[in-house]
Amino acid sequence: IMWEFRSMSFWRAVFAEFYGTMFFVFFGLGAALRWTTGPHNVLHSIGHISGGHINPAVTFAYLIGSQMSLFRAFFYMVAQCLGALAGAAVLYGVTPNNMRGNLALNTLQPGISLGMGTTMEVFLTMQLVICIFAVTDERRNGRLGSAALSIGFSVLMGHLLGMYYTGAGMNPARSFAPAVLVRNFVNHWVYWVGPMIGGAMGALVYDFMLFPRMRNLSERLATLKGTRPPEAEGQQDPRGDPTELKTQAL
């Protein structure tokens, strides 16, 4: 763990999560505010596109997949939540009182039970995490198209469905920030439990079923403890070219 604590690259990565989440939430929530009267426009809900992790559920997924240390994951999640709060606070300060509303707070839609909402968040986040894992997998040797665009379409797909159920949380930090500022935590746990379970399921499905990472338990534990850099995995098997996903040509 101490090698990460003493590493400047570690702290730059933590700051990047804070900085990225701050702007992600600032623009994401701002785009979702209703500046005019009339029906809600679905295009207001597609601003949540992650370039880094900037999402505790994604960070948790990488932790479950043993692709980062517990130490790093903790600091990432703290930075993401603080960044989300900072972005939402700036938006709150520059938005007129009559336009703030609930600051695009995620809430269960009428008729949606806690179980329905949680299940929807599980599936929305699961498909997002599998998409992120697939398009950013360093083992692919023939990447086609843009990873950011693929993730963006995944987020869009999730929002087009999820907005009618839960408002499409998919990101606990994004849901947390407006809840703090408007002091409304009714059913807020749904937006943590659902995405975290979905993220974990996505990591397990991808890393153990779709495209398994051939590492033993001791290697995984070493990564989780932070006793060796996760990126060392890409250098540990010199026996041949990385395996190419069989489905990428479909």
One Martini backbone bead per residue (centre of mass of N, CA, C, O) as a GRO file, in nm:
protein
  250
    1ILE     BB    1   0.056   0.063  -0.020
    2MET     BB    2   0.295   0.274   0.015
    3TRP     BB    3   0.365   0.310  -0.285
    4GLU     BB    4   0.108   0.473  -0.343
    5PHE     BB    5   0.127   0.700  -0.126
    6ARG     BB    6   0.422   0.798  -0.257
    7SER     BB    7   0.275   0.850  -0.526
    8MET     BB    8   0.212   1.091  -0.759
    9SER     BB    9   0.026   0.934  -0.953
   10PHE     BB   10  -0.190   0.872  -0.746
   11TRP     BB   11  -0.272   1.170  -0.674
   12ARG     BB   12  -0.342   1.246  -0.962
   13ALA     BB   13  -0.570   1.038  -0.991
   14VAL     BB   14  -0.745   1.142  -0.761
   15PHE     BB   15  -0.778   1.429  -0.875
   16ALA     BB   16  -0.906   1.341  -1.142
   17GLU     BB   17  -1.165   1.234  -1.009
   18PHE     BB   18  -1.252   1.501  -0.889
   19TYR     BB   19  -1.246   1.676  -1.145
   20GLY     BB   20  -1.427   1.499  -1.328
   21THR     BB   21  -1.679   1.485  -1.140
   22MET     BB   22  -1.734   1.783  -1.116
   23PHE     BB   23  -1.799   1.831  -1.424
   24PHE     BB   24  -1.999   1.607  -1.465
   25VAL     BB   25  -2.210   1.720  -1.262
   26PHE     BB   26  -2.239   2.007  -1.358
   27PHE     BB   27  -2.340   1.929  -1.650
   28GLY     BB   28  -2.547   1.707  -1.587
   29LEU     BB   29  -2.737   1.872  -1.402
   30GLY     BB   30  -2.769   2.122  -1.584
   31ALA     BB   31  -2.904   1.961  -1.825
   32ALA     BB   32  -3.156   1.863  -1.627
   33LEU     BB   33  -3.270   2.123  -1.608
   34ARG     BB   34  -3.572   2.323  -1.609
   35TRP     BB   35  -3.588   2.614  -1.810
   36THR     BB   36  -3.865   2.517  -1.917
   37THR     BB   37  -4.165   2.467  -2.005
   38GLY     BB   38  -4.285   2.143  -2.015
   39PRO     BB   39  -4.180   1.871  -2.133
   40HIS     BB   40  -3.960   1.635  -2.090
   41ASN     BB   41  -3.635   1.603  -2.208
   42VAL     BB   42  -3.430   1.341  -2.291
   43LEU     BB   43  -3.166   1.515  -2.350
   44HIS     BB   44  -3.120   1.594  -2.039
   45SER     BB   45  -3.011   1.271  -1.969
   46ILE     BB   46  -2.703   1.248  -2.137
   47GLY     BB   47  -2.445   1.370  -1.955
   48HIS     BB   48  -2.334   1.076  -1.837
   49ILE     BB   49  -2.000   1.068  -1.932
   50SER     BB   50  -1.725   0.858  -1.884
   51GLY     BB   51  -1.379   0.877  -1.892
   52GLY     BB   52  -1.329   0.776  -1.635
   53HIS     BB   53  -1.472   0.685  -1.376
   54ILE     BB   54  -1.660   0.888  -1.207
   55ASN     BB   55  -1.762   0.612  -1.044
   56PRO     BB   56  -1.815   0.404  -0.786
   57ALA     BB   57  -1.920   0.154  -0.946
   58VAL     BB   58  -1.671   0.128  -1.130
   59THR     BB   59  -1.460   0.105  -0.911
   60PHE     BB   60  -1.587  -0.147  -0.780
   61ALA     BB   61  -1.555  -0.326  -1.028
   62TYR     BB   62  -1.241  -0.315  -1.035
   63LEU     BB   63  -1.213  -0.440  -0.756
   64ILE     BB   64  -1.359  -0.711  -0.810
   65GLY     BB   65  -1.147  -0.760  -1.061
   66SER     BB   66  -0.856  -0.700  -0.956
   67GLN     BB   67  -0.751  -0.387  -1.083
   68MET     BB   68  -0.727  -0.277  -0.782
   69SER     BB   69  -0.686  -0.130  -0.495
   70LEU     BB   70  -0.835  -0.058  -0.201
   71PHE     BB   71  -0.695   0.210  -0.154
   72ARG     BB   72  -0.760   0.340  -0.430
   73ALA     BB   73  -1.068   0.305  -0.425
   74PHE     BB   74  -1.124   0.481  -0.180
   75PHE     BB   75  -1.007   0.748  -0.295
   76TYR     BB   76  -1.183   0.761  -0.542
   77MET     BB   77  -1.461   0.775  -0.400
   78VAL     BB   78  -1.407   1.027  -0.238
   79ALA     BB   79  -1.339   1.210  -0.480
   80GLN     BB   80  -1.609   1.176  -0.626
   81CYS     BB   81  -1.795   1.291  -0.404
   82LEU     BB   82  -1.649   1.565  -0.375
   83GLY     BB   83  -1.673   1.646  -0.671
   84ALA     BB   84  -1.980   1.638  -0.684
   85LEU     BB   85  -2.028   1.852  -0.468
   86ALA     BB   86  -1.876   2.080  -0.607
   87GLY     BB   87  -2.038   2.089  -0.871
   88ALA     BB   88  -2.321   2.127  -0.737
   89ALA     BB   89  -2.252   2.387  -0.580
   90VAL     BB   90  -2.190   2.565  -0.820
   91LEU     BB   91  -2.463   2.529  -0.958
   92TYR     BB   92  -2.632   2.636  -0.722
   93GLY     BB   93  -2.494   2.927  -0.719
   94VAL     BB   94  -2.563   2.991  -1.050
   95THR     BB   95  -2.868   2.934  -0.990
   96PRO     BB   96  -3.168   3.022  -0.990
   97ASN     BB   97  -3.416   2.966  -0.770
   98ASN     BB   98  -3.649   2.906  -0.996
   99MET     BB   99  -3.444   2.664  -1.132
  100ARG     BB  100  -3.350   2.440  -0.934
  101GLY     BB  101  -3.527   2.285  -0.760
  102ASN     BB  102  -3.387   1.952  -0.707
  103LEU     BB  103  -3.126   1.925  -0.880
  104ALA     BB  104  -3.180   1.653  -1.031
  105LEU     BB  105  -3.306   1.447  -0.854
  106ASN     BB  106  -3.323   1.123  -0.781
  107THR     BB  107  -3.633   0.944  -0.843
  108LEU     BB  108  -3.903   0.770  -0.801
  109GLN     BB  109  -4.149   0.680  -0.982
  110PRO     BB  110  -4.461   0.638  -1.018
  111GLY     BB  111  -4.512   0.294  -0.916
  112ILE     BB  112  -4.222   0.254  -0.804
  113SER     BB  113  -4.055   0.039  -0.637
  114LEU     BB  114  -3.783  -0.051  -0.463
  115GLY     BB  115  -3.732  -0.313  -0.620
  116MET     BB  116  -3.755  -0.198  -0.904
  117GLY     BB  117  -3.536   0.021  -0.878
  118THR     BB  118  -3.299  -0.159  -0.799
  119THR     BB  119  -3.307  -0.347  -1.045
  120MET     BB  120  -3.265  -0.130  -1.257
  121GLU     BB  121  -2.987  -0.032  -1.151
  122VAL     BB  122  -2.844  -0.298  -1.190
  123PHE     BB  123  -2.881  -0.322  -1.505
  124LEU     BB  124  -2.772  -0.050  -1.594
  125THR     BB  125  -2.484  -0.085  -1.465
  126MET     BB  126  -2.402  -0.354  -1.588
  127GLN     BB  127  -2.395  -0.265  -1.887
  128LEU     BB  128  -2.189  -0.041  -1.846
  129VAL     BB  129  -1.951  -0.207  -1.730
  130ILE     BB  130  -1.918  -0.405  -1.963
  131CYS     BB  131  -1.854  -0.191  -2.168
  132ILE     BB  132  -1.604  -0.073  -2.032
  133PHE     BB  133  -1.439  -0.333  -2.018
  134ALA     BB  134  -1.439  -0.398  -2.324
  135VAL     BB  135  -1.323  -0.111  -2.446
  136THR     BB  136  -1.061  -0.112  -2.217
  137ASP     BB  137  -0.918  -0.367  -2.288
  138GLU     BB  138  -0.575  -0.442  -2.313
  139ARG     BB  139  -0.611  -0.731  -2.471
  140ARG     BB  140  -0.687  -0.583  -2.712
  141ASN     BB  141  -0.562  -0.589  -3.073
  142GLY     BB  142  -0.849  -0.455  -3.231
  143ARG     BB  143  -0.960  -0.175  -3.198
  144LEU     BB  144  -1.285  -0.041  -3.251
  145GLY     BB  145  -1.325   0.262  -3.235
  146SER     BB  146  -1.480   0.439  -2.969
  147ALA     BB  147  -1.491   0.423  -2.634
  148ALA     BB  148  -1.651   0.678  -2.562
  149LEU     BB  149  -1.886   0.624  -2.757
  150SER     BB  150  -1.974   0.354  -2.641
  151ILE     BB  151  -2.032   0.458  -2.355
  152GLY     BB  152  -2.235   0.674  -2.441
  153PHE     BB  153  -2.446   0.473  -2.554
  154SER     BB  154  -2.487   0.322  -2.289
  155VAL     BB  155  -2.593   0.564  -2.131
  156LEU     BB  156  -2.825   0.635  -2.317
  157MET     BB  157  -2.977   0.369  -2.294
  158GLY     BB  158  -3.018   0.387  -1.988
  159HIS     BB  159  -3.179   0.661  -1.989
  160LEU     BB  160  -3.417   0.593  -2.180
  161LEU     BB  161  -3.521   0.391  -1.954
  162GLY     BB  162  -3.456   0.488  -1.650
  163MET     BB  163  -3.620   0.763  -1.636
  164TYR     BB  164  -3.903   0.596  -1.585
  165TYR     BB  165  -3.801   0.487  -1.288
  166THR     BB  166  -3.518   0.654  -1.149
  167GLY     BB  167  -3.357   0.858  -1.349
  168ALA     BB  168  -3.089   0.727  -1.390
  169GLY     BB  169  -2.831   0.688  -1.218
  170MET     BB  170  -2.548   0.483  -1.223
  171ASN     BB  171  -2.435   0.712  -1.004
  172PRO     BB  172  -2.377   0.780  -0.680
  173ALA     BB  173  -2.247   1.065  -0.694
  174ARG     BB  174  -2.473   1.201  -0.861
  175SER     BB  175  -2.696   1.137  -0.639
  176PHE     BB  176  -2.559   1.259  -0.381
  177ALA     BB  177  -2.524   1.566  -0.427
  178PRO     BB  178  -2.827   1.667  -0.441
  179ALA     BB  179  -2.913   1.538  -0.172
  180VAL     BB  180  -2.742   1.725   0.004
  181LEU     BB  181  -2.837   2.012  -0.098
  182VAL     BB  182  -3.165   1.933  -0.055
  183ARG     BB  183  -3.214   1.730   0.178
  184ASN     BB  184  -3.273   1.434   0.015
  185PHE     BB  185  -3.299   1.072   0.130
  186VAL     BB  186  -3.518   0.938  -0.021
  187ASN     BB  187  -3.427   0.633  -0.129
  188HIS     BB  188  -3.109   0.659  -0.168
  189TRP     BB  189  -3.001   0.361  -0.147
  190VAL     BB  190  -3.073   0.271  -0.435
  191TYR     BB  191  -2.819   0.452  -0.562
  192TRP     BB  192  -2.613   0.232  -0.434
  193VAL     BB  193  -2.696  -0.063  -0.438
  194GLY     BB  194  -2.759  -0.106  -0.736
  195PRO     BB  195  -2.486  -0.014  -0.870
  196MET     BB  196  -2.299  -0.200  -0.704
  197ILE     BB  197  -2.419  -0.466  -0.793
  198GLY     BB  198  -2.394  -0.416  -1.097
  199GLY     BB  199  -2.088  -0.379  -1.101
  200ALA     BB  200  -2.013  -0.656  -0.984
  201MET     BB  201  -2.157  -0.827  -1.199
  202GLY     BB  202  -2.005  -0.716  -1.443
  203ALA     BB  203  -1.722  -0.807  -1.353
  204LEU     BB  204  -1.783  -1.112  -1.328
  205VAL     BB  205  -1.883  -1.165  -1.613
  206TYR     BB  206  -1.631  -1.064  -1.766
  207ASP     BB  207  -1.377  -1.187  -1.588
  208PHE     BB  208  -1.521  -1.503  -1.571
  209MET     BB  209  -1.675  -1.540  -1.869
  210LEU     BB  210  -1.619  -1.369  -2.130
  211PHE     BB  211  -1.298  -1.259  -2.029
  212PRO     BB  212  -1.077  -1.410  -1.874
  213ARG     BB  213  -0.848  -1.381  -1.608
  214MET     BB  214  -0.533  -1.544  -1.574
  215ARG     BB  215  -0.548  -1.562  -1.233
  216ASN     BB  216  -0.456  -1.607  -0.928
  217LEU     BB  217  -0.517  -1.552  -0.601
  218SER     BB  218  -0.244  -1.417  -0.526
  219GLU     BB  219  -0.255  -1.198  -0.746
  220ARG     BB  220  -0.520  -1.066  -0.659
  221LEU     BB  221  -0.434  -0.999  -0.367
  222ALA     BB  222  -0.194  -0.821  -0.441
  223THR     BB  223  -0.362  -0.604  -0.579
  224LEU     BB  224  -0.556  -0.536  -0.340
  225LYS     BB  225  -0.305  -0.462  -0.145
  226GLY     BB  226  -0.071  -0.314  -0.323
  227THR     BB  227   0.206  -0.496  -0.389
  228ARG     BB  228   0.121  -0.447  -0.696
  229PRO     BB  229   0.086  -0.337  -0.995
  230PRO     BB  230  -0.172  -0.388  -1.215
  231GLU     BB  231  -0.004  -0.328  -1.487
  232ALA     BB  232   0.178  -0.591  -1.473
  233GLU     BB  233  -0.003  -0.790  -1.629
  234GLY     BB  234   0.077  -0.694  -1.926
  235GLN     BB  235   0.395  -0.821  -1.857
  236GLN     BB  236   0.366  -1.144  -1.757
  237ASP     BB  237   0.302  -1.251  -2.074
  238PRO     BB  238   0.539  -1.336  -2.335
  239ARG     BB  239   0.413  -1.580  -2.526
  240GLY     BB  240   0.219  -1.362  -2.671
  241ASP     BB  241  -0.039  -1.243  -2.802
  242PRO     BB  242  -0.316  -1.102  -2.742
  243THR     BB  243  -0.630  -1.166  -2.702
  244GLU     BB  244  -0.905  -1.169  -2.912
  245LEU     BB  245  -1.205  -1.079  -2.955
  246LYS     BB  246  -1.455  -1.266  -3.114
  247THR     BB  247  -1.690  -1.023  -3.129
  248GLN     BB  248  -1.570  -0.762  -3.283
  249ALA     BB  249  -1.688  -0.842  -3.586
  250LEU     BB  250  -2.011  -0.816  -3.531
   0.00000   0.00000   0.00000
